[in-house]
């Protein structure tokens, strides 16, 4: 079966494919392993598990997505006579999904010899609930390692001493829920936001009325914002009437996105395009071009509502606590260095995955932890 398959494989055909997979032979798939839906990467009940897939003209989206990618083996693209201009025209007309495939050194922001920390901007990181400073540390360290000028962590008072010891390069501002009223904390935050060029909010903050008030205050500002983790979870519980979500990069994993659009995780995983459409219907009524959605998964989607990048870097080692906090810091650092919203998200995800791949080549993906991703930024 080729690229046109649209129904599950059963009966005699199922048995044939099962026998192929159990044969022990080296298996070559021509254009596509039989049983894979090349539009969405689904396996139609069963598919050939190939060692090599020789596909024609251009790569197919479904061959790159999971679970199908696990059955393709090594993918080889071959020309069988399609004209280059025809392929380009078809790709442009029919495919809004793109893939970044460049050397990282070619996509890093250009730096000026005549510069100072102000050149690369001030980043405010609102992160860390009581005695929960790890996410704040990882986001700040990643932002610094990729070249942000200055990081200020706004966090619970209980985290201050630990953060000073972990990352002395950062400024640490704090609030104290034991002695300060919510309104006083929000007024303090308002004054701090005005001194910064970009904001991260959400890593390790927990869910509370205070955090919801912080989110509303941050969203009042037009500066670049990366909304992650518990900020996303708080937003899913908030009355969103009258809230402006412009100039925001959202970075949810599948569960967090399911909460934002009120769908179950299975729906989001199997219908990412529809889930992205629902997100934009609910969170971008003004059709602001700087509302970006990063759907974190084995193949991360980055959308600006008109086109979508699918990231092909990364490995299972990224399935570890703190990995998302590192990504948030990387993306925000790119914003601070002048990258436009969409490409800050695209390049950030690509860099994050490449760091994981480089680490796995030298060591192994099993041992990868979040701080290893940050350390890899030294070698890109």
mmCIF file of C-alpha atoms in Angstrom:
data_model
loop_
_atom_site.group_PDB
_atom_site.id
_atom_site.type_symbol
_atom_site.label_atom_id
_atom_site.label_comp_id
_atom_site.label_asym_id
_atom_site.label_seq_id
_atom_site.Cartn_x
_atom_site.Cartn_y
_atom_site.Cartn_z
ATOM 1 C CA UNK A 1 0.000 0.000 0.000
ATOM 2 C CA UNK A 2 1.275 3.462 -0.890
ATOM 3 C CA UNK A 3 0.595 7.051 0.085
ATOM 4 C CA UNK A 4 -3.150 6.813 -0.571
ATOM 5 C CA UNK A 5 -4.068 4.354 2.183
ATOM 6 C CA UNK A 6 -7.093 5.562 4.164
ATOM 7 C CA UNK A 7 -8.462 2.548 6.056
ATOM 8 C CA UNK A 8 -7.147 -0.069 8.463
ATOM 9 C CA UNK A 9 -5.373 -3.150 7.145
ATOM 10 C CA UNK A 10 -7.125 -6.393 8.059
ATOM 11 C CA UNK A 11 -7.533 -9.985 6.956
ATOM 12 C CA UNK A 12 -5.094 -11.514 4.486
ATOM 13 C CA UNK A 13 -3.157 -8.275 4.028
ATOM 14 C CA UNK A 14 -2.615 -8.066 7.780
ATOM 15 C CA UNK A 15 -1.156 -11.586 7.738
ATOM 16 C CA UNK A 16 1.147 -10.778 4.815
ATOM 17 C CA UNK A 17 2.596 -7.736 6.605
ATOM 18 C CA UNK A 18 2.920 -9.699 9.826
ATOM 19 C CA UNK A 19 4.906 -12.381 7.970
ATOM 20 C CA UNK A 20 7.173 -9.750 6.411
ATOM 21 C CA UNK A 21 7.903 -8.247 9.828
ATOM 22 C CA UNK A 22 8.632 -11.673 11.319
ATOM 23 C CA UNK A 23 10.834 -12.823 8.428
ATOM 24 C CA UNK A 24 14.143 -11.646 9.855
ATOM 25 C CA UNK A 25 15.059 -10.226 6.455
ATOM 26 C CA UNK A 26 16.430 -6.767 5.751
ATOM 27 C CA UNK A 27 13.383 -4.847 4.555
ATOM 28 C CA UNK A 28 13.346 -2.024 2.027
ATOM 29 C CA UNK A 29 10.155 0.030 1.715
ATOM 30 C CA UNK A 30 9.481 1.719 -1.631
ATOM 31 C CA UNK A 31 8.189 5.279 -1.172
ATOM 32 C CA UNK A 32 6.421 4.384 2.094
ATOM 33 C CA UNK A 33 6.227 1.323 4.382
ATOM 34 C CA UNK A 34 2.863 -0.286 3.613
ATOM 35 C CA UNK A 35 0.321 0.652 6.257
ATOM 36 C CA UNK A 36 1.550 4.148 7.135
ATOM 37 C CA UNK A 37 -0.684 7.150 6.582
ATOM 38 C CA UNK A 38 1.723 9.736 5.197
ATOM 39 C CA UNK A 39 -0.583 12.654 6.007
ATOM 40 C CA UNK A 40 -0.572 12.212 9.780
ATOM 41 C CA UNK A 41 1.923 9.475 10.710
ATOM 42 C CA UNK A 42 -0.710 7.006 11.907
ATOM 43 C CA UNK A 43 -0.273 3.259 11.554
ATOM 44 C CA UNK A 44 -3.367 1.803 9.919
ATOM 45 C CA UNK A 45 -3.710 -1.133 12.328
ATOM 46 C CA UNK A 46 -0.398 -2.645 11.138
ATOM 47 C CA UNK A 47 2.478 -1.583 8.895
ATOM 48 C CA UNK A 48 5.701 -2.928 7.469
ATOM 49 C CA UNK A 49 8.655 -2.300 9.786
ATOM 50 C CA UNK A 50 11.342 -1.268 7.326
ATOM 51 C CA UNK A 51 15.092 -1.048 7.751
ATOM 52 C CA UNK A 52 15.266 1.435 4.881
ATOM 53 C CA UNK A 53 12.612 3.609 3.272
ATOM 54 C CA UNK A 54 13.438 4.998 -0.157
ATOM 55 C CA UNK A 55 10.898 7.748 -0.742
ATOM 56 C CA UNK A 56 10.537 9.710 -3.967
ATOM 57 C CA UNK A 57 10.806 13.408 -4.775
ATOM 58 C CA UNK A 58 10.387 14.904 -1.310
ATOM 59 C CA UNK A 59 10.043 13.554 2.192
ATOM 60 C CA UNK A 60 6.532 12.880 3.441
ATOM 61 C CA UNK A 61 5.201 14.452 6.622
ATOM 62 C CA UNK A 62 3.856 11.136 7.897
ATOM 63 C CA UNK A 63 7.260 9.483 7.635
ATOM 64 C CA UNK A 64 8.667 12.051 10.066
ATOM 65 C CA UNK A 65 5.893 11.874 12.643
ATOM 66 C CA UNK A 66 5.361 9.280 15.346
ATOM 67 C CA UNK A 67 4.425 6.496 15.576
ATOM 68 C CA UNK A 68 5.141 6.030 11.854
ATOM 69 C CA UNK A 69 8.744 7.224 12.029
ATOM 70 C CA UNK A 70 9.599 4.270 14.269
ATOM 71 C CA UNK A 71 8.785 1.915 11.383
ATOM 72 C CA UNK A 72 10.691 3.695 8.596
ATOM 73 C CA UNK A 73 14.293 2.870 9.466
ATOM 74 C CA UNK A 74 16.746 5.039 7.545
ATOM 75 C CA UNK A 75 14.856 7.385 5.210
ATOM 76 C CA UNK A 76 16.489 8.043 1.825
ATOM 77 C CA UNK A 77 15.036 10.605 -0.589
ATOM 78 C CA UNK A 78 15.533 9.840 -4.291
ATOM 79 C CA UNK A 79 14.582 11.691 -7.435
ATOM 80 C CA UNK A 80 12.814 9.558 -10.052
ATOM 81 C CA UNK A 81 12.356 12.284 -12.628
ATOM 82 C CA UNK A 82 10.188 14.885 -10.904
ATOM 83 C CA UNK A 83 11.193 18.360 -12.078
ATOM 84 C CA UNK A 84 12.627 20.556 -9.345
ATOM 85 C CA UNK A 85 10.368 23.507 -10.127
ATOM 86 C CA UNK A 86 7.296 21.261 -10.012
ATOM 87 C CA UNK A 87 8.328 19.881 -6.618
ATOM 88 C CA UNK A 88 8.918 23.417 -5.352
ATOM 89 C CA UNK A 89 5.544 24.594 -6.643
ATOM 90 C CA UNK A 90 3.677 21.662 -5.096
ATOM 91 C CA UNK A 91 5.470 22.128 -1.783
ATOM 92 C CA UNK A 92 4.673 25.836 -1.715
ATOM 93 C CA UNK A 93 1.027 25.334 -2.671
ATOM 94 C CA UNK A 94 0.131 22.343 -0.536
ATOM 95 C CA UNK A 95 2.403 22.301 2.475
ATOM 96 C CA UNK A 96 2.546 24.971 5.193
ATOM 97 C CA UNK A 97 4.777 22.746 7.328
ATOM 98 C CA UNK A 98 8.514 23.333 7.241
ATOM 99 C CA UNK A 99 11.608 21.769 8.740
ATOM 100 C CA UNK A 100 14.726 23.557 9.923
ATOM 101 C CA UNK A 101 17.937 21.843 8.858
ATOM 102 C CA UNK A 102 20.902 24.131 9.373
ATOM 103 C CA UNK A 103 24.103 24.366 11.337
ATOM 104 C CA UNK A 104 23.390 26.068 14.649
ATOM 105 C CA UNK A 105 26.208 28.563 14.091
ATOM 106 C CA UNK A 106 24.284 29.830 11.067
ATOM 107 C CA UNK A 107 21.128 30.560 13.066
ATOM 108 C CA UNK A 108 22.537 32.132 16.239
ATOM 109 C CA UNK A 109 21.934 35.891 16.581
ATOM 110 C CA UNK A 110 24.711 38.118 15.307
ATOM 111 C CA UNK A 111 26.676 39.792 18.108
ATOM 112 C CA UNK A 112 28.369 43.170 18.065
ATOM 113 C CA UNK A 113 31.947 43.658 19.188
ATOM 114 C CA UNK A 114 30.923 47.083 20.491
ATOM 115 C CA UNK A 115 28.260 45.926 22.951
ATOM 116 C CA UNK A 116 27.384 45.622 26.630
ATOM 117 C CA UNK A 117 24.868 43.709 28.702
ATOM 118 C CA UNK A 118 22.197 46.267 27.829
ATOM 119 C CA UNK A 119 22.642 45.407 24.157
ATOM 120 C CA UNK A 120 21.311 41.915 24.827
ATOM 121 C CA UNK A 121 18.470 43.121 27.038
ATOM 122 C CA UNK A 122 17.066 42.502 30.486
ATOM 123 C CA UNK A 123 14.978 39.380 31.019
ATOM 124 C CA UNK A 124 12.545 39.046 33.921
ATOM 125 C CA UNK A 125 11.882 35.450 35.005
ATOM 126 C CA UNK A 126 8.802 35.015 37.199
ATOM 127 C CA UNK A 127 9.338 31.514 38.504
ATOM 128 C CA UNK A 128 9.505 29.399 41.626
ATOM 129 C CA UNK A 129 6.907 28.919 44.328
ATOM 130 C CA UNK A 130 7.846 28.359 47.990
ATOM 131 C CA UNK A 131 11.004 26.220 48.105
ATOM 132 C CA UNK A 132 10.691 25.470 44.373
ATOM 133 C CA UNK A 133 13.680 27.193 42.810
ATOM 134 C CA UNK A 134 14.928 24.571 40.341
ATOM 135 C CA UNK A 135 12.834 25.708 37.373
ATOM 136 C CA UNK A 136 13.813 29.346 37.927
ATOM 137 C CA UNK A 137 17.487 28.403 38.045
ATOM 138 C CA UNK A 138 17.341 26.297 34.864
ATOM 139 C CA UNK A 139 15.497 28.949 32.863
ATOM 140 C CA UNK A 140 17.895 31.698 33.976
ATOM 141 C CA UNK A 141 21.033 29.618 33.415
ATOM 142 C CA UNK A 142 19.893 28.633 29.915
ATOM 143 C CA UNK A 143 19.059 32.244 29.032
ATOM 144 C CA UNK A 144 22.477 33.414 30.203
ATOM 145 C CA UNK A 145 24.317 30.582 28.454
ATOM 146 C CA UNK A 146 22.789 31.509 25.113
ATOM 147 C CA UNK A 147 23.735 35.159 25.497
ATOM 148 C CA UNK A 148 21.042 37.117 27.336
ATOM 149 C CA UNK A 149 22.407 40.328 28.837
ATOM 150 C CA UNK A 150 20.818 40.259 32.298
ATOM 151 C CA UNK A 151 18.388 37.983 34.145
ATOM 152 C CA UNK A 152 16.257 39.038 37.100
ATOM 153 C CA UNK A 153 14.396 36.210 38.865
ATOM 154 C CA UNK A 154 11.208 37.256 40.669
ATOM 155 C CA UNK A 155 10.440 34.442 43.072
ATOM 156 C CA UNK A 156 9.260 33.420 46.529
ATOM 157 C CA UNK A 157 11.424 34.725 49.384
ATOM 158 C CA UNK A 158 12.190 31.120 50.416
ATOM 159 C CA UNK A 159 14.222 30.643 47.196
ATOM 160 C CA UNK A 160 16.492 33.669 47.454
ATOM 161 C CA UNK A 161 19.497 32.237 49.278
ATOM 162 C CA UNK A 162 19.562 29.062 47.192
ATOM 163 C CA UNK A 163 19.363 30.972 43.919
ATOM 164 C CA UNK A 164 22.127 33.361 44.979
ATOM 165 C CA UNK A 165 24.333 30.325 45.506
ATOM 166 C CA UNK A 166 23.326 28.533 42.286
ATOM 167 C CA UNK A 167 23.497 31.457 39.873
ATOM 168 C CA UNK A 168 25.298 34.525 41.259
ATOM 169 C CA UNK A 169 25.121 36.172 37.832
ATOM 170 C CA UNK A 170 21.372 36.702 38.251
ATOM 171 C CA UNK A 171 19.546 39.393 40.153
ATOM 172 C CA UNK A 172 17.008 37.871 42.532
ATOM 173 C CA UNK A 173 13.916 39.850 43.519
ATOM 174 C CA UNK A 174 11.327 38.324 45.799
ATOM 175 C CA UNK A 175 7.848 38.454 47.252
ATOM 176 C CA UNK A 176 6.755 37.148 50.650
ATOM 177 C CA UNK A 177 3.208 35.835 50.881
ATOM 178 C CA UNK A 178 3.566 35.592 54.661
ATOM 179 C CA UNK A 179 4.006 39.333 55.144
ATOM 180 C CA UNK A 180 2.751 40.960 51.916
ATOM 181 C CA UNK A 181 -0.781 41.279 50.581
ATOM 182 C CA UNK A 182 -1.477 40.181 47.015
ATOM 183 C CA UNK A 183 -2.073 43.763 45.861
ATOM 184 C CA UNK A 184 1.267 44.872 47.299
ATOM 185 C CA UNK A 185 3.044 42.020 45.515
ATOM 186 C CA UNK A 186 1.354 42.911 42.219
ATOM 187 C CA UNK A 187 2.330 46.573 42.601
ATOM 188 C CA UNK A 188 5.914 45.508 43.261
ATOM 189 C CA UNK A 189 5.836 43.272 40.164
ATOM 190 C CA UNK A 190 4.416 46.107 38.074
ATOM 191 C CA UNK A 191 7.386 48.293 38.931
ATOM 192 C CA UNK A 192 9.840 45.515 38.102
ATOM 193 C CA UNK A 193 8.272 44.646 34.737
ATOM 194 C CA UNK A 194 8.732 48.249 33.569
ATOM 195 C CA UNK A 195 12.517 47.859 33.926
ATOM 196 C CA UNK A 196 12.753 44.806 31.655
ATOM 197 C CA UNK A 197 12.630 44.013 27.950
ATOM 198 C CA UNK A 198 11.095 40.519 28.039
ATOM 199 C CA UNK A 199 9.373 38.228 30.528
ATOM 200 C CA UNK A 200 9.185 34.516 31.285
ATOM 201 C CA UNK A 201 6.330 33.484 33.547
ATOM 202 C CA UNK A 202 5.276 30.093 34.856
ATOM 203 C CA UNK A 203 8.122 27.669 35.620
ATOM 204 C CA UNK A 204 7.564 26.164 39.053
ATOM 205 C CA UNK A 205 5.084 28.822 40.193
ATOM 206 C CA UNK A 206 2.201 26.581 41.174
ATOM 207 C CA UNK A 207 -1.494 27.367 40.787
ATOM 208 C CA UNK A 208 -3.031 30.102 42.941
ATOM 209 C CA UNK A 209 -5.043 33.313 42.841
ATOM 210 C CA UNK A 210 -1.816 35.284 43.284
ATOM 211 C CA UNK A 211 -0.264 33.640 40.249
ATOM 212 C CA UNK A 212 -3.365 34.416 38.185
ATOM 213 C CA UNK A 213 -3.048 38.076 39.189
ATOM 214 C CA UNK A 214 0.630 38.033 38.190
ATOM 215 C CA UNK A 215 -0.250 36.615 34.791
ATOM 216 C CA UNK A 216 -2.876 39.297 34.188
ATOM 217 C CA UNK A 217 -0.368 41.990 35.119
ATOM 218 C CA UNK A 218 2.310 40.582 32.794
ATOM 219 C CA UNK A 219 -0.156 40.361 29.904
ATOM 220 C CA UNK A 220 -0.906 44.065 30.206
ATOM 221 C CA UNK A 221 2.533 44.807 28.764
ATOM 222 C CA UNK A 222 3.433 44.703 25.062
ATOM 223 C CA UNK A 223 6.956 43.374 25.652
ATOM 224 C CA UNK A 224 7.822 39.820 24.512
ATOM 225 C CA UNK A 225 6.518 37.155 26.874
ATOM 226 C CA UNK A 226 7.150 33.422 27.140
ATOM 227 C CA UNK A 227 4.276 31.717 28.946
ATOM 228 C CA UNK A 228 5.173 28.274 30.210
ATOM 229 C CA UNK A 229 4.269 25.500 32.653
ATOM 230 C CA UNK A 230 2.058 26.612 35.550
ATOM 231 C CA UNK A 231 1.279 29.935 33.871
ATOM 232 C CA UNK A 232 -0.428 27.879 31.168
ATOM 233 C CA UNK A 233 -2.246 25.810 33.778
ATOM 234 C CA UNK A 234 -3.389 28.961 35.560
ATOM 235 C CA UNK A 235 -4.634 30.509 32.314
ATOM 236 C CA UNK A 236 -6.692 27.396 31.560
ATOM 237 C CA UNK A 237 -8.570 28.018 34.845
ATOM 238 C CA UNK A 238 -9.008 31.779 34.414
ATOM 239 C CA UNK A 239 -11.850 33.845 33.041
ATOM 240 C CA UNK A 240 -10.182 34.967 29.835
ATOM 241 C CA UNK A 241 -12.711 37.639 28.934
ATOM 242 C CA UNK A 242 -10.929 40.902 28.187
ATOM 243 C CA UNK A 243 -7.413 39.452 28.446
ATOM 244 C CA UNK A 244 -5.055 40.303 25.589
ATOM 245 C CA UNK A 245 -2.728 37.433 24.712
ATOM 246 C CA UNK A 246 -0.698 39.343 22.103
ATOM 247 C CA UNK A 247 3.100 39.187 21.930
ATOM 248 C CA UNK A 248 3.212 35.819 23.664
ATOM 249 C CA UNK A 249 5.006 32.550 22.975
ATOM 250 C CA UNK A 250 3.071 29.712 24.617
ATOM 251 C CA UNK A 251 5.114 26.548 25.282
ATOM 252 C CA UNK A 252 2.714 23.808 26.426
ATOM 253 C CA UNK A 253 3.267 20.088 26.392
ATOM 254 C CA UNK A 254 0.317 17.986 25.244
ATOM 255 C CA UNK A 255 -1.424 17.866 28.625
ATOM 256 C CA UNK A 256 -1.116 21.614 29.110
ATOM 257 C CA UNK A 257 -2.464 22.299 25.620
ATOM 258 C CA UNK A 258 -5.373 19.939 26.287
ATOM 259 C CA UNK A 259 -6.281 22.089 29.304
ATOM 260 C CA UNK A 260 -6.067 25.304 27.282
ATOM 261 C CA UNK A 261 -8.508 24.075 24.631
ATOM 262 C CA UNK A 262 -10.587 21.791 26.892
ATOM 263 C CA UNK A 263 -9.858 18.592 24.972
ATOM 264 C CA UNK A 264 -8.355 15.322 26.157
ATOM 265 C CA UNK A 265 -4.689 14.507 25.591
ATOM 266 C CA UNK A 266 -5.465 11.710 23.116
ATOM 267 C CA UNK A 267 -7.316 14.182 20.906
ATOM 268 C CA UNK A 268 -4.420 16.654 21.002
ATOM 269 C CA UNK A 269 -1.808 14.009 20.217
ATOM 270 C CA UNK A 270 -3.729 12.560 17.289
ATOM 271 C CA UNK A 271 -5.093 15.844 15.906
ATOM 272 C CA UNK A 272 -2.374 18.439 16.396
ATOM 273 C CA UNK A 273 -3.470 20.564 13.448
ATOM 274 C CA UNK A 274 -7.040 20.765 14.756
ATOM 275 C CA UNK A 275 -5.801 21.410 18.293
ATOM 276 C CA UNK A 276 -3.652 24.297 17.043
ATOM 277 C CA UNK A 277 -6.645 25.711 15.156
ATOM 278 C CA UNK A 278 -8.774 25.555 18.311
ATOM 279 C CA UNK A 279 -6.043 27.273 20.303
ATOM 280 C CA UNK A 280 -5.900 30.212 17.911
ATOM 281 C CA UNK A 281 -9.681 30.531 17.850
ATOM 282 C CA UNK A 282 -9.671 30.931 21.631
ATOM 283 C CA UNK A 283 -6.475 32.870 22.292
ATOM 284 C CA UNK A 284 -5.896 35.085 19.285
ATOM 285 C CA UNK A 285 -9.142 36.794 18.420
ATOM 286 C CA UNK A 286 -7.254 39.842 17.125
ATOM 287 C CA UNK A 287 -5.143 37.642 14.821
ATOM 288 C CA UNK A 288 -1.914 39.055 16.228
ATOM 289 C CA UNK A 289 1.067 37.678 14.291
ATOM 290 C CA UNK A 290 3.103 37.496 17.497
ATOM 291 C CA UNK A 291 0.981 34.846 19.209
ATOM 292 C CA UNK A 292 3.135 31.741 18.826
ATOM 293 C CA UNK A 293 2.305 28.202 19.927
ATOM 294 C CA UNK A 294 5.004 25.629 20.674
ATOM 295 C CA UNK A 295 3.423 22.183 21.097
ATOM 296 C CA UNK A 296 6.097 20.111 22.839
ATOM 297 C CA UNK A 297 6.179 16.443 21.838
ATOM 298 C CA UNK A 298 8.533 13.910 20.250
ATOM 299 C CA UNK A 299 8.032 16.031 17.132
ATOM 300 C CA UNK A 300 7.462 19.555 18.388
ATOM 301 C CA UNK A 301 5.174 21.800 16.328
ATOM 302 C CA UNK A 302 5.798 25.557 16.263
ATOM 303 C CA UNK A 303 2.945 27.585 14.756
ATOM 304 C CA UNK A 304 2.205 31.240 14.078
ATOM 305 C CA UNK A 305 -1.310 30.398 12.810
ATOM 306 C CA UNK A 306 -0.349 30.720 9.144
ATOM 307 C CA UNK A 307 2.477 28.199 8.893
ATOM 308 C CA UNK A 308 4.027 25.549 11.053
ATOM 309 C CA UNK A 309 7.527 24.251 11.637
ATOM 310 C CA UNK A 310 8.019 20.669 12.740
ATOM 311 C CA UNK A 311 11.243 20.181 14.658
ATOM 312 C CA UNK A 312 13.270 17.085 13.813
ATOM 313 C CA UNK A 313 15.997 17.412 16.456
ATOM 314 C CA UNK A 314 15.996 15.884 19.921
ATOM 315 C CA UNK A 315 15.646 12.425 21.434
ATOM 316 C CA UNK A 316 14.003 10.558 24.302
ATOM 317 C CA UNK A 317 16.547 11.990 26.731
ATOM 318 C CA UNK A 318 14.537 15.217 26.706
ATOM 319 C CA UNK A 319 11.815 13.351 28.623
ATOM 320 C CA UNK A 320 13.259 14.546 31.902
ATOM 321 C CA UNK A 321 12.325 17.067 34.566
ATOM 322 C CA UNK A 322 13.476 20.608 33.817
ATOM 323 C CA UNK A 323 13.940 20.123 30.082
ATOM 324 C CA UNK A 324 11.044 22.465 29.344
ATOM 325 C CA UNK A 325 12.427 25.127 31.672
ATOM 326 C CA UNK A 326 15.678 25.087 29.720
ATOM 327 C CA UNK A 327 13.767 25.497 26.453
ATOM 328 C CA UNK A 328 11.907 28.477 27.904
ATOM 329 C CA UNK A 329 15.194 30.157 28.814
ATOM 330 C CA UNK A 330 16.665 29.504 25.373
ATOM 331 C CA UNK A 331 13.642 30.962 23.556
ATOM 332 C CA UNK A 332 13.533 34.034 25.793
ATOM 333 C CA UNK A 333 17.262 34.608 25.313
ATOM 334 C CA UNK A 334 16.774 34.659 21.543
ATOM 335 C CA UNK A 335 13.961 37.186 21.948
ATOM 336 C CA UNK A 336 16.239 39.387 24.047
ATOM 337 C CA UNK A 337 18.855 39.313 21.313
ATOM 338 C CA UNK A 338 16.449 40.622 18.702
ATOM 339 C CA UNK A 339 15.026 37.480 17.114
ATOM 340 C CA UNK A 340 11.421 37.855 15.944
ATOM 341 C CA UNK A 341 8.828 35.897 17.929
ATOM 342 C CA UNK A 342 8.198 33.055 15.507
ATOM 343 C CA UNK A 343 11.827 32.392 14.667
ATOM 344 C CA UNK A 344 12.880 32.686 18.319
ATOM 345 C CA UNK A 345 10.539 29.786 19.006
ATOM 346 C CA UNK A 346 11.575 27.792 15.928
ATOM 347 C CA UNK A 347 15.296 28.261 16.478
ATOM 348 C CA UNK A 348 15.002 27.764 20.229
ATOM 349 C CA UNK A 349 13.346 24.381 19.833
ATOM 350 C CA UNK A 350 15.896 23.389 17.186
ATOM 351 C CA UNK A 351 18.861 24.396 19.375
ATOM 352 C CA UNK A 352 17.362 22.661 22.421
ATOM 353 C CA UNK A 353 16.950 19.388 20.492
ATOM 354 C CA UNK A 354 20.369 19.627 18.886
ATOM 355 C CA UNK A 355 21.999 19.993 22.296
ATOM 356 C CA UNK A 356 20.279 16.771 23.357
ATOM 357 C CA UNK A 357 21.439 15.013 20.189
ATOM 358 C CA UNK A 358 25.026 16.178 20.622
ATOM 359 C CA UNK A 359 25.073 14.972 24.215
ATOM 360 C CA UNK A 360 23.685 11.573 23.204
ATOM 361 C CA UNK A 361 26.387 11.148 20.565
ATOM 362 C CA UNK A 362 29.134 11.570 23.146
ATOM 363 C CA UNK A 363 27.399 9.802 26.007
ATOM 364 C CA UNK A 364 23.869 8.378 25.836
ATOM 365 C CA UNK A 365 20.350 9.757 25.870
ATOM 366 C CA UNK A 366 19.440 7.797 28.999
ATOM 367 C CA UNK A 367 21.753 9.855 31.211
ATOM 368 C CA UNK A 368 20.686 13.256 29.868
ATOM 369 C CA UNK A 369 19.378 15.703 32.487
ATOM 370 C CA UNK A 370 18.272 19.303 32.063
ATOM 371 C CA UNK A 371 21.571 20.838 33.164
ATOM 372 C CA UNK A 372 23.362 18.768 30.488
ATOM 373 C CA UNK A 373 21.340 20.590 27.836
ATOM 374 C CA UNK A 374 22.556 23.901 29.235
ATOM 375 C CA UNK A 375 26.160 22.689 29.296
ATOM 376 C CA UNK A 376 25.870 21.695 25.629
ATOM 377 C CA UNK A 377 25.190 25.325 24.761
ATOM 378 C CA UNK A 378 28.902 25.905 25.395
ATOM 379 C CA UNK A 379 29.783 23.671 22.436
ATOM 380 C CA UNK A 380 27.388 24.776 19.699
#
